[in-house]
Each structure stands twice: as C-alpha cells, then as structure tokens.
Amino acid sequence: MVGEAIANFDSYVIVAVGLFVVGLFAVMVYERSDSKFRQHQQHGAADKDRK
C-alpha cells in the first residue's frame, strides 16, 4: 500500500500545487473585492456626512 502511494506521488503533488495556486488566486480576488467594497463604504459615509 505504501508502495502504491509512492508510485502515485507525482499526481498528488500536482493536485496539491494546483489547489495551492487556486487558493492564492482566490485570496487575491477576495482581497481586491473587499478593498473596493470598503472604499465604497467609506465614500458613502463621507457623502452622508456632507449632506
């Protein structure tokens, strides 16, 4: 059983690296959208204060 896992080790590494890259991409997209949302909230609060 251990020998079979070692034989398929390359496919596990490829899947792990792929999931890691997808996770990094998802975090970057989330951070970018979150910062835009926070800027929009801050501008909305500033506009309300001016009125």
Coordinates of C-alpha atoms in Angstrom, one line a residue:
M1 CA 0.0 0.0 0.0
V2 CA 2.8 2.4 0.8
G3 CA 4.5 1.5 -2.5
E4 CA 1.3 2.3 -4.4
A5 CA 1.1 5.7 -2.7
I6 CA 4.7 6.5 -3.6
A7 CA 4.1 5.4 -7.2
N8 CA 1.2 8.0 -7.4
F9 CA 3.1 10.7 -5.5
D10 CA 3.6 12.8 -8.6
S11 CA -0.1 13.1 -9.2
Y12 CA -0.7 14.1 -5.6
V13 CA 2.0 16.8 -5.8
I14 CA 0.4 18.2 -9.0
V15 CA -3.0 18.3 -7.4
A16 CA -1.6 19.9 -4.2
V17 CA 0.2 22.6 -6.1
G18 CA -2.8 23.2 -8.3
L19 CA -5.1 23.7 -5.3
F20 CA -2.5 25.9 -3.7
V21 CA -2.4 28.2 -6.8
V22 CA -6.2 28.3 -6.9
G23 CA -6.3 29.2 -3.3
L24 CA -3.8 32.0 -3.8
F25 CA -5.8 33.3 -6.7
A26 CA -9.0 33.2 -4.7
V27 CA -7.4 35.1 -1.8
M28 CA -6.1 37.8 -4.2
V29 CA -9.6 38.2 -5.8
Y30 CA -11.2 38.3 -2.3
E31 CA -8.8 40.9 -1.0
R32 CA -9.3 43.1 -4.1
S33 CA -13.0 43.0 -4.0
D34 CA -13.0 43.5 -0.2
S35 CA -10.8 46.6 -0.5
K36 CA -13.1 48.0 -3.3
F37 CA -16.1 47.4 -1.1
R38 CA -14.5 49.1 1.9
Q39 CA -13.6 52.1 -0.2
H40 CA -17.1 52.3 -1.5
Q41 CA -18.4 52.2 2.1
Q42 CA -16.1 54.9 3.2
H43 CA -17.1 57.2 0.3
G44 CA -20.7 56.5 1.0
A45 CA -20.2 57.5 4.7
A46 CA -18.4 60.7 3.7
D47 CA -21.2 61.6 1.3
K48 CA -23.8 61.2 4.0
D49 CA -21.7 63.5 6.3
R50 CA -21.6 66.2 3.7
K51 CA -25.4 66.4 3.4

